[in-house]
Amino acid sequence: MDNFTKARHTMVNKQLKQRGIVDPLVLEAMGSVPRHSFVSMEYQELAYKDSPLPIGYGQTISQPYIVAFMLQELRLKTPRKAIVLEIGSGLGYQAAVLSQFVKHVYTVERIPELAAQAEQNLLALSYSNITVCRGDGGYGWPKYAPYDAIVVAAAAPEIPPPLLSQLKADAALVIPVGEAGNQQLIRAVAKGRKFHTEVLAPVAFVPLIGEHGWPESKDEG
Ligand code: SAH
């Protein structure tokens, strides 16, 4: 076993399990995806530490625990059949983890260089059930909607209505909401034309940057 693999197993056992990650699919995926392959050479040694890391353009790859927590809290009912939308691909790490136990991941990234690099990373590692799109994720990705879950990796001032309208019935949207220093991770579950929202945890994410403000959605609950 090489050092990266050892460090990854320690990450799963010491950080994730001890902090309450119990979903076996999430734990297995976190144990298999090489996080070090998603960061630049200078950060590879730090890839399995309990912290976010810079990925350029003022953005970060999320802390492993947070990635695992968000994916666990999607509460997928039939994960292997699930079509999931991610907003904020970064370099593709979370999409890769998710892709291990769902049918397909669609992921949207607003910074063209990061979207291109995410695509390259995923191709290099032969993850084939992920599609990356350059765009403003505040609009979701209507083409493949509705989704079995949506996960957002950047904090929005409020829940963007188009994301709610792209959820299947009983599907969950997990999204950080709020200003820097006062963000909460929220889960919104589609129930008919209404949404049940629940606060999961205080968090700290980079901001979701709306390129055109938030469009209105007629399906808003
Ligand atoms: N999923 C990544 C986290 C990336 S950080 C991981 O695996 O670690 C959040 C990302 O959201 C950044 O790359 C940022 O550029 C992107 N982002 C911010 N606003 C966005 C928007 N409106 N649409 C799509 N991506 C956005």
mmCIF file of N, CA, C and O in Angstrom, residues 60-132:
data_model
loop_
_atom_site.group_PDB
_atom_site.id
_atom_site.type_symbol
_atom_site.label_atom_id
_atom_site.label_comp_id
_atom_site.label_asym_id
_atom_site.label_seq_id
_atom_site.Cartn_x
_atom_site.Cartn_y
_atom_site.Cartn_z
ATOM 1 N N THR A 60 -11.424 26.857 -3.334
ATOM 2 C CA THR A 60 -10.828 25.777 -2.540
ATOM 3 C C THR A 60 -11.515 24.443 -2.822
ATOM 4 O O THR A 60 -12.679 24.415 -3.218
ATOM 5 N N ILE A 61 -10.768 23.372 -2.627
ATOM 6 C CA ILE A 61 -11.352 22.032 -2.619
ATOM 7 C C ILE A 61 -11.839 21.850 -1.177
ATOM 8 O O ILE A 61 -11.137 22.149 -0.222
ATOM 9 N N SER A 62 -13.089 21.397 -1.015
ATOM 10 C CA SER A 62 -13.682 21.329 0.324
ATOM 11 C C SER A 62 -12.973 20.300 1.192
ATOM 12 O O SER A 62 -12.414 19.323 0.711
ATOM 13 N N GLN A 63 -13.033 20.549 2.505
ATOM 14 C CA GLN A 63 -12.502 19.637 3.524
ATOM 15 C C GLN A 63 -13.159 18.248 3.340
ATOM 16 O O GLN A 63 -14.364 18.171 3.102
ATOM 17 N N PRO A 64 -12.380 17.160 3.450
ATOM 18 C CA PRO A 64 -12.944 15.825 3.223
ATOM 19 C C PRO A 64 -14.206 15.543 4.044
ATOM 20 O O PRO A 64 -15.182 15.009 3.528
ATOM 21 N N TYR A 65 -14.179 15.914 5.335
ATOM 22 C CA TYR A 65 -15.335 15.653 6.194
ATOM 23 C C TYR A 65 -16.599 16.315 5.633
ATOM 24 O O TYR A 65 -17.688 15.725 5.637
ATOM 25 N N ILE A 66 -16.447 17.549 5.151
ATOM 26 C CA ILE A 66 -17.611 18.290 4.629
ATOM 27 C C ILE A 66 -18.144 17.642 3.348
ATOM 28 O O ILE A 66 -19.364 17.536 3.146
ATOM 29 N N VAL A 67 -17.232 17.193 2.483
ATOM 30 C CA VAL A 67 -17.651 16.493 1.263
ATOM 31 C C VAL A 67 -18.483 15.263 1.650
ATOM 32 O O VAL A 67 -19.590 15.043 1.163
ATOM 33 N N ALA A 68 -17.940 14.467 2.578
ATOM 34 C CA ALA A 68 -18.620 13.245 3.010
ATOM 35 C C ALA A 68 -19.965 13.571 3.663
ATOM 36 O O ALA A 68 -20.976 12.919 3.394
ATOM 37 N N PHE A 69 -19.966 14.600 4.507
ATOM 38 C CA PHE A 69 -21.191 14.979 5.219
ATOM 39 C C PHE A 69 -22.282 15.408 4.236
ATOM 40 O O PHE A 69 -23.425 14.948 4.304
ATOM 41 N N MET A 70 -21.915 16.255 3.273
ATOM 42 C CA MET A 70 -22.917 16.720 2.306
ATOM 43 C C MET A 70 -23.488 15.554 1.503
ATOM 44 O O MET A 70 -24.690 15.493 1.259
ATOM 45 N N LEU A 71 -22.621 14.650 1.084
ATOM 46 C CA LEU A 71 -23.098 13.525 0.265
ATOM 47 C C LEU A 71 -23.977 12.584 1.083
ATOM 48 O O LEU A 71 -24.995 12.089 0.609
ATOM 49 N N GLN A 72 -23.598 12.372 2.340
ATOM 50 C CA GLN A 72 -24.416 11.536 3.224
ATOM 51 C C GLN A 72 -25.789 12.177 3.427
ATOM 52 O O GLN A 72 -26.810 11.490 3.427
ATOM 53 N N GLU A 73 -25.809 13.496 3.579
ATOM 54 C CA GLU A 73 -27.069 14.189 3.889
ATOM 55 C C GLU A 73 -27.984 14.354 2.677
ATOM 56 O O GLU A 73 -29.090 14.866 2.798
ATOM 57 N N LEU A 74 -27.548 13.906 1.494
ATOM 58 C CA LEU A 74 -28.444 13.902 0.329
ATOM 59 C C LEU A 74 -29.545 12.856 0.515
ATOM 60 O O LEU A 74 -30.588 12.928 -0.134
ATOM 61 N N ARG A 75 -29.259 11.874 1.414
ATOM 62 C CA ARG A 75 -30.249 10.835 1.742
ATOM 63 C C ARG A 75 -30.848 10.190 0.493
ATOM 64 O O ARG A 75 -32.073 10.118 0.326
ATOM 65 N N LEU A 76 -29.993 9.723 -0.390
ATOM 66 C CA LEU A 76 -30.459 9.096 -1.628
ATOM 67 C C LEU A 76 -31.183 7.792 -1.315
ATOM 68 O O LEU A 76 -30.671 6.972 -0.554
ATOM 69 N N LYS A 77 -32.372 7.629 -1.897
ATOM 70 C CA LYS A 77 -33.145 6.414 -1.591
ATOM 71 C C LYS A 77 -32.673 5.238 -2.417
ATOM 72 O O LYS A 77 -32.562 4.124 -1.927
ATOM 73 N N THR A 78 -32.398 5.473 -3.697
ATOM 74 C CA THR A 78 -31.875 4.397 -4.551
ATOM 75 C C THR A 78 -30.615 4.937 -5.235
ATOM 76 O O THR A 78 -30.644 5.294 -6.415
ATOM 77 N N PRO A 79 -29.522 4.997 -4.459
ATOM 78 C CA PRO A 79 -28.307 5.653 -4.952
ATOM 79 C C PRO A 79 -27.831 5.157 -6.320
ATOM 80 O O PRO A 79 -27.490 5.976 -7.182
ATOM 81 N N ARG A 80 -27.844 3.863 -6.521
ATOM 82 C CA ARG A 80 -27.291 3.320 -7.776
ATOM 83 C C ARG A 80 -28.069 3.767 -9.002
ATOM 84 O O ARG A 80 -27.567 3.683 -10.119
ATOM 85 N N LYS A 81 -29.304 4.204 -8.795
ATOM 86 C CA LYS A 81 -30.123 4.650 -9.938
ATOM 87 C C LYS A 81 -30.175 6.165 -10.015
ATOM 88 O O LYS A 81 -30.855 6.726 -10.877
ATOM 89 N N ALA A 82 -29.509 6.846 -9.089
ATOM 90 C CA ALA A 82 -29.707 8.295 -8.949
ATOM 91 C C ALA A 82 -28.951 9.127 -9.978
ATOM 92 O O ALA A 82 -27.811 8.836 -10.329
ATOM 93 N N ILE A 83 -29.643 10.177 -10.446
ATOM 94 C CA ILE A 83 -29.032 11.187 -11.302
ATOM 95 C C ILE A 83 -28.906 12.429 -10.419
ATOM 96 O O ILE A 83 -29.912 12.947 -9.920
ATOM 97 N N VAL A 84 -27.674 12.882 -10.191
ATOM 98 C CA VAL A 84 -27.443 13.948 -9.225
ATOM 99 C C VAL A 84 -26.776 15.149 -9.901
ATOM 100 O O VAL A 84 -25.896 14.991 -10.755
ATOM 101 N N LEU A 85 -27.211 16.340 -9.492
ATOM 102 C CA LEU A 85 -26.611 17.577 -9.991
ATOM 103 C C LEU A 85 -25.723 18.175 -8.905
ATOM 104 O O LEU A 85 -26.141 18.278 -7.738
ATOM 105 N N GLU A 86 -24.510 18.550 -9.278
ATOM 106 C CA GLU A 86 -23.621 19.270 -8.353
ATOM 107 C C GLU A 86 -23.390 20.672 -8.914
ATOM 108 O O GLU A 86 -23.161 20.825 -10.118
ATOM 109 N N ILE A 87 -23.433 21.669 -8.042
ATOM 110 C CA ILE A 87 -23.105 23.031 -8.463
ATOM 111 C C ILE A 87 -21.781 23.403 -7.811
ATOM 112 O O ILE A 87 -21.641 23.311 -6.589
ATOM 113 N N GLY A 88 -20.806 23.840 -8.621
ATOM 114 C CA GLY A 88 -19.483 24.189 -8.107
ATOM 115 C C GLY A 88 -18.539 23.006 -8.180
ATOM 116 O O GLY A 88 -18.177 22.410 -7.163
ATOM 117 N N SER A 89 -18.117 22.639 -9.397
ATOM 118 C CA SER A 89 -17.262 21.454 -9.593
ATOM 119 C C SER A 89 -15.890 21.621 -8.986
ATOM 120 O O SER A 89 -15.278 20.636 -8.581
ATOM 121 N N GLY A 90 -15.378 22.870 -8.964
ATOM 122 C CA GLY A 90 -13.970 23.042 -8.590
ATOM 123 C C GLY A 90 -13.124 22.191 -9.517
ATOM 124 O O GLY A 90 -13.263 22.251 -10.741
ATOM 125 N N LEU A 91 -12.290 21.327 -8.942
ATOM 126 C CA LEU A 91 -11.453 20.449 -9.775
ATOM 127 C C LEU A 91 -12.046 19.046 -9.927
ATOM 128 O O LEU A 91 -11.393 18.139 -10.421
ATOM 129 N N GLY A 92 -13.296 18.881 -9.448
ATOM 130 C CA GLY A 92 -14.002 17.631 -9.724
ATOM 131 C C GLY A 92 -13.958 16.586 -8.623
ATOM 132 O O GLY A 92 -14.478 15.485 -8.798
ATOM 133 N N TYR A 93 -13.356 16.926 -7.461
ATOM 134 C CA TYR A 93 -13.199 15.898 -6.424
ATOM 135 C C TYR A 93 -14.540 15.348 -5.902
ATOM 136 O O TYR A 93 -14.774 14.138 -5.912
ATOM 137 N N GLN A 94 -15.410 16.247 -5.462
ATOM 138 C CA GLN A 94 -16.673 15.772 -4.889
ATOM 139 C C GLN A 94 -17.496 15.012 -5.930
ATOM 140 O O GLN A 94 -18.136 14.001 -5.614
ATOM 141 N N ALA A 95 -17.475 15.480 -7.167
ATOM 142 C CA ALA A 95 -18.197 14.791 -8.249
ATOM 143 C C ALA A 95 -17.653 13.372 -8.399
ATOM 144 O O ALA A 95 -18.412 12.419 -8.591
ATOM 145 N N ALA A 96 -16.331 13.224 -8.284
ATOM 146 C CA ALA A 96 -15.721 11.899 -8.408
ATOM 147 C C ALA A 96 -16.178 10.985 -7.280
ATOM 148 O O ALA A 96 -16.510 9.817 -7.507
ATOM 149 N N VAL A 97 -16.223 11.505 -6.059
ATOM 150 C CA VAL A 97 -16.662 10.693 -4.918
ATOM 151 C C VAL A 97 -18.112 10.250 -5.139
ATOM 152 O O VAL A 97 -18.441 9.066 -5.038
ATOM 153 N N LEU A 98 -18.952 11.205 -5.489
ATOM 154 C CA LEU A 98 -20.366 10.923 -5.730
ATOM 155 C C LEU A 98 -20.553 9.894 -6.847
ATOM 156 O O LEU A 98 -21.403 9.003 -6.765
ATOM 157 N N SER A 99 -19.750 10.013 -7.879
ATOM 158 C CA SER A 99 -19.896 9.140 -9.059
ATOM 159 C C SER A 99 -19.665 7.668 -8.731
ATOM 160 O O SER A 99 -20.051 6.794 -9.496
ATOM 161 N N GLN A 100 -19.021 7.395 -7.585
ATOM 162 C CA GLN A 100 -18.742 6.012 -7.203
ATOM 163 C C GLN A 100 -19.990 5.235 -6.825
ATOM 164 O O GLN A 100 -20.006 4.024 -6.866
ATOM 165 N N PHE A 101 -21.040 5.950 -6.398
ATOM 166 C CA PHE A 101 -22.222 5.201 -5.948
ATOM 167 C C PHE A 101 -23.534 5.681 -6.556
ATOM 168 O O PHE A 101 -24.596 5.227 -6.148
ATOM 169 N N VAL A 102 -23.498 6.595 -7.528
ATOM 170 C CA VAL A 102 -24.736 6.963 -8.222
ATOM 171 C C VAL A 102 -24.611 6.618 -9.708
ATOM 172 O O VAL A 102 -23.529 6.237 -10.174
ATOM 173 N N LYS A 103 -25.723 6.786 -10.429
ATOM 174 C CA LYS A 103 -25.694 6.440 -11.849
ATOM 175 C C LYS A 103 -24.947 7.493 -12.667
ATOM 176 O O LYS A 103 -24.094 7.168 -13.482
ATOM 177 N N HIS A 104 -25.300 8.769 -12.440
ATOM 178 C CA HIS A 104 -24.627 9.824 -13.202
ATOM 179 C C HIS A 104 -24.577 11.121 -12.404
ATOM 180 O O HIS A 104 -25.518 11.438 -11.683
ATOM 181 N N VAL A 105 -23.479 11.841 -12.542
ATOM 182 C CA VAL A 105 -23.330 13.153 -11.908
ATOM 183 C C VAL A 105 -23.216 14.203 -13.010
ATOM 184 O O VAL A 105 -22.371 14.084 -13.906
ATOM 185 N N TYR A 106 -24.069 15.209 -12.950
ATOM 186 C CA TYR A 106 -23.920 16.402 -13.793
ATOM 187 C C TYR A 106 -23.373 17.486 -12.893
ATOM 188 O O TYR A 106 -23.870 17.680 -11.776
ATOM 189 N N THR A 107 -22.326 18.179 -13.320
ATOM 190 C CA THR A 107 -21.717 19.186 -12.449
ATOM 191 C C THR A 107 -21.434 20.467 -13.219
ATOM 192 O O THR A 107 -20.959 20.426 -14.355
ATOM 193 N N VAL A 108 -21.779 21.605 -12.580
ATOM 194 C CA VAL A 108 -21.679 22.907 -13.239
ATOM 195 C C VAL A 108 -20.633 23.769 -12.523
ATOM 196 O O VAL A 108 -20.656 23.879 -11.296
ATOM 197 N N GLU A 109 -19.733 24.378 -13.272
ATOM 198 C CA GLU A 109 -18.676 25.240 -12.704
ATOM 199 C C GLU A 109 -18.627 26.547 -13.495
ATOM 200 O O GLU A 109 -18.612 26.542 -14.710
ATOM 201 N N ARG A 110 -18.564 27.679 -12.771
ATOM 202 C CA ARG A 110 -18.606 28.962 -13.481
ATOM 203 C C ARG A 110 -17.247 29.419 -14.022
ATOM 204 O O ARG A 110 -17.193 30.176 -14.977
ATOM 205 N N ILE A 111 -16.138 28.957 -13.424
ATOM 206 C CA ILE A 111 -14.819 29.409 -13.891
ATOM 207 C C ILE A 111 -14.331 28.445 -14.984
ATOM 208 O O ILE A 111 -14.103 27.262 -14.719
ATOM 209 N N PRO A 112 -14.191 28.948 -16.229
ATOM 210 C CA PRO A 112 -13.898 28.054 -17.362
ATOM 211 C C PRO A 112 -12.650 27.202 -17.159
ATOM 212 O O PRO A 112 -12.645 26.010 -17.481
ATOM 213 N N GLU A 113 -11.583 27.794 -16.571
ATOM 214 C CA GLU A 113 -10.332 27.054 -16.373
ATOM 215 C C GLU A 113 -10.530 25.888 -15.416
ATOM 216 O O GLU A 113 -9.952 24.818 -15.600
ATOM 217 N N LEU A 114 -11.326 26.122 -14.358
ATOM 218 C CA LEU A 114 -11.582 25.037 -13.397
ATOM 219 C C LEU A 114 -12.451 23.955 -14.032
ATOM 220 O O LEU A 114 -12.193 22.760 -13.844
ATOM 221 N N ALA A 115 -13.453 24.370 -14.794
ATOM 222 C CA ALA A 115 -14.317 23.381 -15.463
ATOM 223 C C ALA A 115 -13.475 22.498 -16.385
ATOM 224 O O ALA A 115 -13.616 21.267 -16.388
ATOM 225 N N ALA A 116 -12.561 23.126 -17.124
ATOM 226 C CA ALA A 116 -11.720 22.369 -18.068
ATOM 227 C C ALA A 116 -10.798 21.419 -17.315
ATOM 228 O O ALA A 116 -10.603 20.261 -17.705
ATOM 229 N N GLN A 117 -10.238 21.923 -16.205
ATOM 230 C CA GLN A 117 -9.317 21.088 -15.421
ATOM 231 C C GLN A 117 -10.053 19.945 -14.721
ATOM 232 O O GLN A 117 -9.529 18.840 -14.612
ATOM 233 N N ALA A 118 -11.261 20.222 -14.258
ATOM 234 C CA ALA A 118 -12.068 19.165 -13.630
ATOM 235 C C ALA A 118 -12.306 18.054 -14.646
ATOM 236 O O ALA A 118 -12.130 16.872 -14.346
ATOM 237 N N GLU A 119 -12.651 18.443 -15.853
ATOM 238 C CA GLU A 119 -12.924 17.465 -16.900
ATOM 239 C C GLU A 119 -11.677 16.617 -17.174
ATOM 240 O O GLU A 119 -11.760 15.390 -17.293
ATOM 241 N N GLN A 120 -10.529 17.300 -17.226
ATOM 242 C CA GLN A 120 -9.248 16.595 -17.460
ATOM 243 C C GLN A 120 -8.938 15.618 -16.334
ATOM 244 O O GLN A 120 -8.532 14.484 -16.580
ATOM 245 N N ASN A 121 -9.112 16.083 -15.078
ATOM 246 C CA ASN A 121 -8.845 15.218 -13.917
ATOM 247 C C ASN A 121 -9.701 13.963 -13.975
ATOM 248 O O ASN A 121 -9.217 12.854 -13.722
ATOM 249 N N LEU A 122 -10.980 14.150 -14.286
ATOM 250 C CA LEU A 122 -11.920 13.026 -14.271
ATOM 251 C C LEU A 122 -11.622 12.051 -15.403
ATOM 252 O O LEU A 122 -11.694 10.842 -15.229
ATOM 253 N N LEU A 123 -11.206 12.607 -16.528
ATOM 254 C CA LEU A 123 -10.842 11.776 -17.682
ATOM 255 C C LEU A 123 -9.582 10.965 -17.364
ATOM 256 O O LEU A 123 -9.513 9.767 -17.604
ATOM 257 N N ALA A 124 -8.599 11.643 -16.762
ATOM 258 C CA ALA A 124 -7.326 10.991 -16.435
ATOM 259 C C ALA A 124 -7.535 9.814 -15.487
ATOM 260 O O ALA A 124 -6.794 8.829 -15.517
ATOM 261 N N LEU A 125 -8.543 9.938 -14.613
ATOM 262 C CA LEU A 125 -8.807 8.868 -13.643
ATOM 263 C C LEU A 125 -9.889 7.901 -14.145
ATOM 264 O O LEU A 125 -10.327 7.021 -13.408
ATOM 265 N N SER A 126 -10.307 8.098 -15.394
ATOM 266 C CA SER A 126 -11.316 7.230 -16.043
ATOM 267 C C SER A 126 -12.664 7.175 -15.339
ATOM 268 O O SER A 126 -13.306 6.132 -15.312
ATOM 269 N N TYR A 127 -13.076 8.297 -14.738
ATOM 270 C CA TYR A 127 -14.431 8.365 -14.195
ATOM 271 C C TYR A 127 -15.346 8.766 -15.344
ATOM 272 O O TYR A 127 -15.261 9.877 -15.854
ATOM 273 N N SER A 128 -16.203 7.840 -15.754
ATOM 274 C CA SER A 128 -16.928 8.096 -16.997
ATOM 275 C C SER A 128 -18.386 8.502 -16.801
ATOM 276 O O SER A 128 -19.048 8.898 -17.750
ATOM 277 N N ASN A 129 -18.904 8.421 -15.572
ATOM 278 C CA ASN A 129 -20.313 8.772 -15.371
ATOM 279 C C ASN A 129 -20.482 10.177 -14.778
ATOM 280 O O ASN A 129 -21.293 10.409 -13.889
ATOM 281 N N ILE A 130 -19.658 11.118 -15.273
ATOM 282 C CA ILE A 130 -19.717 12.509 -14.805
ATOM 283 C C ILE A 130 -19.673 13.408 -16.036
ATOM 284 O O ILE A 130 -18.854 13.201 -16.930
ATOM 285 N N THR A 131 -20.553 14.409 -16.070
ATOM 286 C CA THR A 131 -20.522 15.381 -17.162
ATOM 287 C C THR A 131 -20.338 16.768 -16.573
ATOM 288 O O THR A 131 -21.091 17.171 -15.677
ATOM 289 N N VAL A 132 -19.301 17.485 -17.034
ATOM 290 C CA VAL A 132 -18.986 18.820 -16.520
ATOM 291 C C VAL A 132 -19.520 19.869 -17.494
ATOM 292 O O VAL A 132 -19.397 19.722 -18.704
#
